[in-house]
XYZ file of C-alpha atoms in Angstrom:
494
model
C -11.713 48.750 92.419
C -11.063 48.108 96.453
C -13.561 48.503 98.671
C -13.715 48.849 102.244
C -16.784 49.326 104.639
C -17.313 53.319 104.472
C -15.526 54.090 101.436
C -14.394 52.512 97.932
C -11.086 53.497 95.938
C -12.202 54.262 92.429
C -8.548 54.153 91.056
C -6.341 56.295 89.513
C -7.399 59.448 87.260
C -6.146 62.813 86.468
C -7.638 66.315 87.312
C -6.271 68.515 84.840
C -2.360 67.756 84.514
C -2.401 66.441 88.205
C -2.841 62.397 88.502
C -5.262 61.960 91.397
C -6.713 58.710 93.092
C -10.487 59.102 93.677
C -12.056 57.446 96.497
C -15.891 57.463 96.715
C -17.922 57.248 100.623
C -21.534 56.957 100.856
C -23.169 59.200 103.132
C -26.203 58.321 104.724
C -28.855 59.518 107.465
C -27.848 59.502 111.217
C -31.711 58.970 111.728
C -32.997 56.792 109.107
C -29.421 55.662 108.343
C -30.679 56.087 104.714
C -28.564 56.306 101.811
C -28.660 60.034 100.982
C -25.536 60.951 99.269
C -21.684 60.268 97.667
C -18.811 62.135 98.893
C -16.074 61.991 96.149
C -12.121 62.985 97.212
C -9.667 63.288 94.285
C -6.032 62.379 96.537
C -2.999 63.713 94.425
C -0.868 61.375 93.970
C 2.175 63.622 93.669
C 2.132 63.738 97.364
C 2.165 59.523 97.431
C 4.706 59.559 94.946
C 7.192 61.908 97.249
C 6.232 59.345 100.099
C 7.651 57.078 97.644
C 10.643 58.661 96.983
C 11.178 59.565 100.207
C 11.215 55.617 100.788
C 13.958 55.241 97.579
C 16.926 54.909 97.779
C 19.122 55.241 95.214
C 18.572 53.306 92.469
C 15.608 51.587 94.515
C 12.158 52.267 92.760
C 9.043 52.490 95.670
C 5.931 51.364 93.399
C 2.111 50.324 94.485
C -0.395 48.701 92.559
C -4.051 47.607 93.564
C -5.554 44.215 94.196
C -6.331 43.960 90.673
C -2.667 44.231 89.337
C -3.263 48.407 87.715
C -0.808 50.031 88.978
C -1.516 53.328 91.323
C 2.122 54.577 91.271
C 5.396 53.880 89.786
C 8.196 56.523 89.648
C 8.286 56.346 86.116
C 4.541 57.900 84.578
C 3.769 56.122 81.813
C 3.167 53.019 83.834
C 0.469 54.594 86.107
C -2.634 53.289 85.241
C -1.339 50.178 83.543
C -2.494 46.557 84.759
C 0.957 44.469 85.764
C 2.025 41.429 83.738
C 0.554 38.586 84.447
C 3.919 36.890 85.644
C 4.375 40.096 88.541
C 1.089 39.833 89.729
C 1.252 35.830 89.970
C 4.525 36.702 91.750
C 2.983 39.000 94.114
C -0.172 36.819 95.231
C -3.327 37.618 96.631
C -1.959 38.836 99.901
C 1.355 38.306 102.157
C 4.919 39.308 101.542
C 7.983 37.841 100.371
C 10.609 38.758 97.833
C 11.657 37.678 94.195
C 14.485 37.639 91.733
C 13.439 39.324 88.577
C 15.219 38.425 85.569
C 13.389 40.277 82.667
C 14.503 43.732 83.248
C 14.218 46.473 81.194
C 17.821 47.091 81.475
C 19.112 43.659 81.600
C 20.232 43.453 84.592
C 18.814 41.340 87.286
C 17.156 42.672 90.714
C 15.231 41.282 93.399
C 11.911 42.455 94.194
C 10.317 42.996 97.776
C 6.504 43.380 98.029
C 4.166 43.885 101.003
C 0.463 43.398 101.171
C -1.963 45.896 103.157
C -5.191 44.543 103.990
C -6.485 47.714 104.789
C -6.556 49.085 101.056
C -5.755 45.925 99.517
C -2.581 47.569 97.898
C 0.556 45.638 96.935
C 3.432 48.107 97.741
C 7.261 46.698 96.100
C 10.263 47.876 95.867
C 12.653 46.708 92.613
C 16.638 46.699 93.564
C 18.673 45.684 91.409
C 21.523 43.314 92.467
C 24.100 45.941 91.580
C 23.013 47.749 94.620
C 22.892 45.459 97.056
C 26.086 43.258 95.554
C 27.866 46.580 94.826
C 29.552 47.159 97.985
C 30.408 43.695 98.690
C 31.831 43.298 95.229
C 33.862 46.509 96.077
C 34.999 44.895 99.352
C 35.659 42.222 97.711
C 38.158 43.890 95.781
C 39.461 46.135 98.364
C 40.209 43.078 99.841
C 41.797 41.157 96.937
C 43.743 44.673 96.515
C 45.121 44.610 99.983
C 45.647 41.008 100.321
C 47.945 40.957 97.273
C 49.868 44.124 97.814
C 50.446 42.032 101.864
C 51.532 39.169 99.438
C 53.936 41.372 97.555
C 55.485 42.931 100.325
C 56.050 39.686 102.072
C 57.317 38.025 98.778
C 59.610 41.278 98.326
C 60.730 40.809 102.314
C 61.322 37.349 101.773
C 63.130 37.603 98.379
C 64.899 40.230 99.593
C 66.296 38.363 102.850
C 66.355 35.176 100.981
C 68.972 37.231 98.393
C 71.144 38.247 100.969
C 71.345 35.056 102.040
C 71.807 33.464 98.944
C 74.383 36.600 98.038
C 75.624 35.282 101.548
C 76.292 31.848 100.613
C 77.569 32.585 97.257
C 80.509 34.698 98.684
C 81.236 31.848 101.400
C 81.322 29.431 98.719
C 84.347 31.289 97.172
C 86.585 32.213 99.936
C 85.846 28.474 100.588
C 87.409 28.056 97.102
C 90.239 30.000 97.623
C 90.555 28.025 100.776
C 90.483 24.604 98.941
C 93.605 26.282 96.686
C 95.813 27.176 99.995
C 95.101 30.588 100.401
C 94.401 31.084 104.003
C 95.132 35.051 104.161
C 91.468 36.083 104.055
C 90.753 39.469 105.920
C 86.970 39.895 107.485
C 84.709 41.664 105.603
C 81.475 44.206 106.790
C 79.605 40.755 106.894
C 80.969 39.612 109.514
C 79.499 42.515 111.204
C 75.396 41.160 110.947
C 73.738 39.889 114.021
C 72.280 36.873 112.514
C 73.008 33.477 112.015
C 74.788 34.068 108.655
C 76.850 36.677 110.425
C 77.720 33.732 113.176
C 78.502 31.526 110.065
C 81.190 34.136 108.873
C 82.887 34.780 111.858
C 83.627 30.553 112.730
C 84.850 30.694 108.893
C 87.456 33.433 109.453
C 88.274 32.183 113.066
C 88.713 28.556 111.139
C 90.473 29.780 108.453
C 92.655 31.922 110.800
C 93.643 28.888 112.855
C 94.504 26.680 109.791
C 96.625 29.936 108.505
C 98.574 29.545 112.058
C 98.657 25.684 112.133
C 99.835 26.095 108.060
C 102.616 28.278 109.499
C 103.772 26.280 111.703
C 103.789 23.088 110.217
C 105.906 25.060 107.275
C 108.582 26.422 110.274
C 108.812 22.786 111.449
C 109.487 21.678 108.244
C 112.260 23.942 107.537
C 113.435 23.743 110.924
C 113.588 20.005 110.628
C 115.084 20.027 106.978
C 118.164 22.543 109.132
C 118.814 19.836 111.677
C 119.012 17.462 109.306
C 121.726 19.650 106.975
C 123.439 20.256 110.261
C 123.348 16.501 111.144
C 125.088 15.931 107.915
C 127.117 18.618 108.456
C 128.445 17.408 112.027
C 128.674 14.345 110.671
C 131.023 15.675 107.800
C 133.378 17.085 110.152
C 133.435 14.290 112.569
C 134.612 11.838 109.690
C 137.055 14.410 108.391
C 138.562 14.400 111.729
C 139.204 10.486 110.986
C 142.141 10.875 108.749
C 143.064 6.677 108.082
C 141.674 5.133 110.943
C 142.877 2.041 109.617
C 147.228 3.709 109.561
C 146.302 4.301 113.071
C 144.781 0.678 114.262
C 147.562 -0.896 112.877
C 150.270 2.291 114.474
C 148.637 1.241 117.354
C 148.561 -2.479 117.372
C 152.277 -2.469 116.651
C 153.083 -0.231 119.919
C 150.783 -2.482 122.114
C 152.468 -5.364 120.501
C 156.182 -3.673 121.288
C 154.913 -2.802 124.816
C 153.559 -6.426 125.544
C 156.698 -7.504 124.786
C 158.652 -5.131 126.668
C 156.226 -5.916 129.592
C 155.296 -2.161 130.352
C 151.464 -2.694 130.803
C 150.898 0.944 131.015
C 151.951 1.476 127.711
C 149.705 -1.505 126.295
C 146.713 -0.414 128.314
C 146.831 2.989 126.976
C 147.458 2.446 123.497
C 144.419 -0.298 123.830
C 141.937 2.340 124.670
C 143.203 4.884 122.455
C 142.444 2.258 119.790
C 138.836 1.511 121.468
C 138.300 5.181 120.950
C 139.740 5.364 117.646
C 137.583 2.506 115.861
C 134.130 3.516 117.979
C 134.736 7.386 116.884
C 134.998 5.805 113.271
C 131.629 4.541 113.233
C 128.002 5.931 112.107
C 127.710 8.940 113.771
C 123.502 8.040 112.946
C 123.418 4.969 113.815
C 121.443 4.655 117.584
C 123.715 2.418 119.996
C 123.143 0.713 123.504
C 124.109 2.637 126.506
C 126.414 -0.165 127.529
C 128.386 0.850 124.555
C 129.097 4.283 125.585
C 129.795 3.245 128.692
C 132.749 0.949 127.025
C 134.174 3.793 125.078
C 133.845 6.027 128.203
C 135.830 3.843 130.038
C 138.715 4.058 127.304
C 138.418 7.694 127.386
C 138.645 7.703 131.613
C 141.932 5.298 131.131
C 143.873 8.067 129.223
C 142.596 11.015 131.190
C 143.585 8.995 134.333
C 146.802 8.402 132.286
C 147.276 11.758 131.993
C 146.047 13.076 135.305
C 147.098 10.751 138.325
C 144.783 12.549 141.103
C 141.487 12.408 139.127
C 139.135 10.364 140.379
C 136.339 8.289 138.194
C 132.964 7.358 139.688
C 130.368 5.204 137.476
C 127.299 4.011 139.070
C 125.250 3.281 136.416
C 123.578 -0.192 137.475
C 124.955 -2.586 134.628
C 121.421 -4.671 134.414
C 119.979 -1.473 133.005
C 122.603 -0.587 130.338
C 121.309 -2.656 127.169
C 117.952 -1.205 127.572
C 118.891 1.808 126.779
C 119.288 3.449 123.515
C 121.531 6.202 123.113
C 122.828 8.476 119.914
C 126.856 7.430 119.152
C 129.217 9.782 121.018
C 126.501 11.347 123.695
C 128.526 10.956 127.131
C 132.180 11.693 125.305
C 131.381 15.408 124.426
C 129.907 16.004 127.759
C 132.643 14.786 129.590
C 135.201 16.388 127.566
C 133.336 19.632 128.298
C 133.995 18.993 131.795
C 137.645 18.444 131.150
C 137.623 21.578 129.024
C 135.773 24.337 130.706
C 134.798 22.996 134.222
C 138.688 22.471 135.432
C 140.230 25.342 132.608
C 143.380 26.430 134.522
C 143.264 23.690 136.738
C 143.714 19.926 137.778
C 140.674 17.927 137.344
C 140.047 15.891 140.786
C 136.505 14.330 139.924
C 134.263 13.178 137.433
C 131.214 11.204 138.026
C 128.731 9.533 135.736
C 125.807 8.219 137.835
C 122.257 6.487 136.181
C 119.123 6.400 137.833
C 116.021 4.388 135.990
C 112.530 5.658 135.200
C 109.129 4.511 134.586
C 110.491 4.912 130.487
C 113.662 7.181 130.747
C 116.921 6.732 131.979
C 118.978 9.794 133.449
C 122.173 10.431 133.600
C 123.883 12.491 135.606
C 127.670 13.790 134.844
C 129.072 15.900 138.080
C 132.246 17.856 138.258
C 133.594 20.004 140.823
C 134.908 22.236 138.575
C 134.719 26.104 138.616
C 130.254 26.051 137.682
C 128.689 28.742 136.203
C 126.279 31.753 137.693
C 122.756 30.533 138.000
C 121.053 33.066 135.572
C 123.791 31.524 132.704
C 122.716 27.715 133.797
C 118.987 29.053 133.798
C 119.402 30.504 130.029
C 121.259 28.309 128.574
C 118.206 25.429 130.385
C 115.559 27.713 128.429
C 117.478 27.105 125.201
C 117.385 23.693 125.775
C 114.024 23.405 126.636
C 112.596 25.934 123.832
C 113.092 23.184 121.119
C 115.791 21.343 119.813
C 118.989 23.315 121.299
C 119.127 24.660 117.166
C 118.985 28.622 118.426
C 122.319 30.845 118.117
C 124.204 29.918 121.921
C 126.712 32.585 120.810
C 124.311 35.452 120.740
C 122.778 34.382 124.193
C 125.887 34.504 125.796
C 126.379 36.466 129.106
C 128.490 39.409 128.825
C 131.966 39.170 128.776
C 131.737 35.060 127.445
C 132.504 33.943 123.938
C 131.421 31.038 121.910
C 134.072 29.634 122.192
C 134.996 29.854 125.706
C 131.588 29.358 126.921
C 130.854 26.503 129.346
C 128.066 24.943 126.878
C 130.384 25.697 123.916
C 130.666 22.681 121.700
C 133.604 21.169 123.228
C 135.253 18.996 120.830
C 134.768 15.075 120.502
C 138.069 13.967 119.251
C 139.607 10.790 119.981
C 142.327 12.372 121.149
C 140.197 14.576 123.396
C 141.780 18.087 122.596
C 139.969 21.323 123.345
C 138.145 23.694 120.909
C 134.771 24.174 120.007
C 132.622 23.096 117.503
C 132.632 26.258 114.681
C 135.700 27.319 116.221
C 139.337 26.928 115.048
C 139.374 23.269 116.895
C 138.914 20.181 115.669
C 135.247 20.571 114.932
C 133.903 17.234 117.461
C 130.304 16.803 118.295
C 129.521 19.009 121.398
C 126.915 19.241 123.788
C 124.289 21.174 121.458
C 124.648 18.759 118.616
C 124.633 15.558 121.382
C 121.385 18.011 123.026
C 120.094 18.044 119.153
C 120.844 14.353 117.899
C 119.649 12.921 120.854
C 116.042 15.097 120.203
C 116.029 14.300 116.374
C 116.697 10.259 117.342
C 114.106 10.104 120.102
C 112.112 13.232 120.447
C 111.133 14.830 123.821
C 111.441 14.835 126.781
C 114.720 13.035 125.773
C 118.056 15.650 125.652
C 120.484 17.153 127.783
C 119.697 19.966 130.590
C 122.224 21.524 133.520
C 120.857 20.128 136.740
C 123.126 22.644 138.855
C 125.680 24.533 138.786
C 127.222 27.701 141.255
C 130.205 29.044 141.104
C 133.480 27.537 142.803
C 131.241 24.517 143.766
C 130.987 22.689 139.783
C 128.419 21.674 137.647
C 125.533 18.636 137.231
C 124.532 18.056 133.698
C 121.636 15.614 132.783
C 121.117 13.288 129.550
C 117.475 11.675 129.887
C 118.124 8.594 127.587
C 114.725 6.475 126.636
C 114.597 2.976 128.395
C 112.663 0.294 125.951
C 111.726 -3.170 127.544
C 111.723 -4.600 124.309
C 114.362 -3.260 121.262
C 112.561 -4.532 117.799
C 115.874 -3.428 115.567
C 118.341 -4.747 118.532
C 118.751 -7.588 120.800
C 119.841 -6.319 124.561
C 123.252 -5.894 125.095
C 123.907 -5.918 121.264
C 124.906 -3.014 118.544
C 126.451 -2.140 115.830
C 129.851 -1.092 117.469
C 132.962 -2.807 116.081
C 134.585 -5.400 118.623
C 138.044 -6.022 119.271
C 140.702 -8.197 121.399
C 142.351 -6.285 124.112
């Protein structure tokens, strides 16, 4: 029973049906201050226990109990009026607050305990909550945010797998136009991929430029090829006709020998000069048509030619300037300055005397040029300019008779193929001639021997006023295959 200085708390009782809490107050005099009576008030504790569950919350339970451990109120009836277990009421103390974990449940679940001491009635007032209420909403944050935090893990794995299987889709489709590249298959048309803004998209679009370039360089090593395989079948071919042209060289040499031998005797020099260059001619024309000679042995059989065609024509006039000192440095392809000359005779003075022919050299750092002149009848400038275009596209192997000007033939043409017989007759080369090696198979030997910039090209030419052609000849300082001054060309006594 609690006591305080006016009044003492009797404890719980009932009144009827209705649990009350008595409390008991002495009245005494206000003169004598006597003790003259007991005032009794019966409290319903109905209206303490709405208090309480006013205070609730949820599954919290609001319960009181006196300073000897009987318990005033509890929301559940049939502990009002009970004394608590000796373990609570140790728990709660004799006065103070604090908190405890209860274990021992009735429903086996834990809860912690809070407790408050008045000292005014001496009451313990506690509230039991179990954990599940106050670890209920953290547990369910808890898994709200285990539920979000995987399904931001799935999409990112799904982003990543996704971009990582375009990539890899990526790759895997690169890796077998790569394979068809690897088996020579360079026609490989862009697909939508190419069409991405991202690095693999970059990747795709070097590939197809790549594999576009090696297409063109494939192309073009496959058209040099053939066109290299066609000057060498029209090498051999040109070389075919020029030793078909040399029906018994040796019948000849010895024809010849015996007339130089009659005309020696018969002291007519003439004769014996003649019929010793015509020989000169003969046995150098006989030779290799491959093999690479000095330039100081075309100059030899150009002189033999010069001494028949002054023979024949008593006004021409022969210039060479060619500085001797240079001549065995300079390789040259067998029969070069014979067709060009002969072209001269042929074209440049058709239907009329020829008065000049000059052959004049002029060193280089590593070429030697050549220039032949004639004052011939030339050739309009936009002819000299094509047929310089044809020699400077390549190797001079293009079609000169369907890039004539109107009005000229192949065969009449002033770059026709004039015709490189020993005898120096006209024609052209495919025509109904003799078949000689002409200017466009001297222009094409001379590349296929020595490469560029090495060849023939008109230096001028007008009308009425003749023609300049060029052969740029390479000039070696040192000749591994052949000694200066040396070759392979046949000698003989004049």
């Amino acid at each position: 029973m609690d006591q305080w200085d006016n009044f003492q708390i009797l404890g719980p009782g009932r009144v009827g049906a209705t649990p009350v809490l008595t409390v008991a107050r002495k009245l005494h005099n206000a003169t004598t201050y006597r003790y003259e009576g007991l005032l009794l008030i019966d409290l319903n504790l109905e209206q303490i226990a709405h208090i309480s569950k006013n205070a609730s919350l949820n599954d919290i339970n609001v319960w009181i109990a006196d300073s000897d451990g009987q318990m005033i109120y509890h929301p559940d009836e049939s502990r009002i009026g009970k004394p608590l277990p000796e373990a609570t009421l140790a728990r709660l103390g004799s006065e103070g607050s604090g908190y405890y974990r209860n274990e021992s449940a009735g429903s086996g679940k834990g809860e912690i305990v809070i407790h408050g001491y008045s000292p005014l009635t001496g009451w313990h007032v506690a509230a039991d909550i179990p954990l599940e209420t106050m670890t209920g909403p953290l547990i369910r944050m808890r898994n709200i945010a285990l539920a979000v935090g995987s399904a931001m893990l799935f999409v990112a794995l799904a982003i990543v797998g996704g971009y990582s299987l375009t990539i890899t889709r990526a790759l895997t489709f690169l890796q077998k136009l790569m394979a068809k590249v690897e088996n020579g298959d360079f026609h490989i048309r862009p697909k939508k991929i190419v069409e991405r803004s991202d690095e693999i998209g970059s990747v795709f679009r070097s590939f197809f430029r790549m594999t576009g370039e090696l297409d063109r360089l494939v192309r073009e090593v496959h058209s040099s090829k053939l066109k290299e395989q066609e000057l060498i079948i029209k090498q051999k071919e040109s070389s075919l006709q020029a030793m078909q042209s040399h029906i018994n060289p040796h019948f000849l040499y010895n024809s010849l020998e015996i007339i130089n031998s009659h005309a020696i005797v018969e002291n007519n020099w003439a004769i014996s000069k003649m019929t010793t260059a015509l020989a000169h001619m003969f046995r150098y024309n006989a030779g290799n048509a491959k093999h690479t000679v000095t330039l100081a042995d075309e100059i030899a059989h150009i002189r033999s030619y010069f001494d028949i065609q002054c023979a024949r024509f008593r006004q021409l006039n022969v210039e060479i300037a060619v500085g001797e000192e240079w001549l065995p440095r300079v390789s040259a392809v067998r029969l070069t300055l014979q067709p060009v000359v002969e072209n001269a005779f042929v074209h440049g003075y058709r239907n009329r005397k020829p008065s000049y022919i000059g052959i004049i050299g002029e060193p280089g750092a590593d070429a030697f040029t050549l220039r032949i002149v004639d004052k011939g009848a030339g050739m309009p400038s936009d002819t000299m300019n094509r047929y310089n275009r044809l020699f400077a596209s390549g190797d001079g192997t293009d079609d000169i008779a369907g890039d004539k000007p109107e009005g000229q033939t192949a065969q009449t043409g002033p770059l026709t193929d004039a015709a490189g017989s020993a005898s120096g007759g006209g024609g052209a080369s495919g025509g109904g001639g003799h078949g000689g090696i002409g200017l466009v198979n001297v222009h094409r030997r001379i590349r296929l021997n020595f490469g560029e910039p090495f060849g023939l090209r008109i230096a001028e030419s007008s009308p009425g006023s003749g023609t300049t052609i060029e052969i740029v000849l390479p000039l070696q300082t040192d000749n591994p295959d052949m000694k200066a001054g040396e070759s392979d060309v046949p000698r003989h006594d004049r």
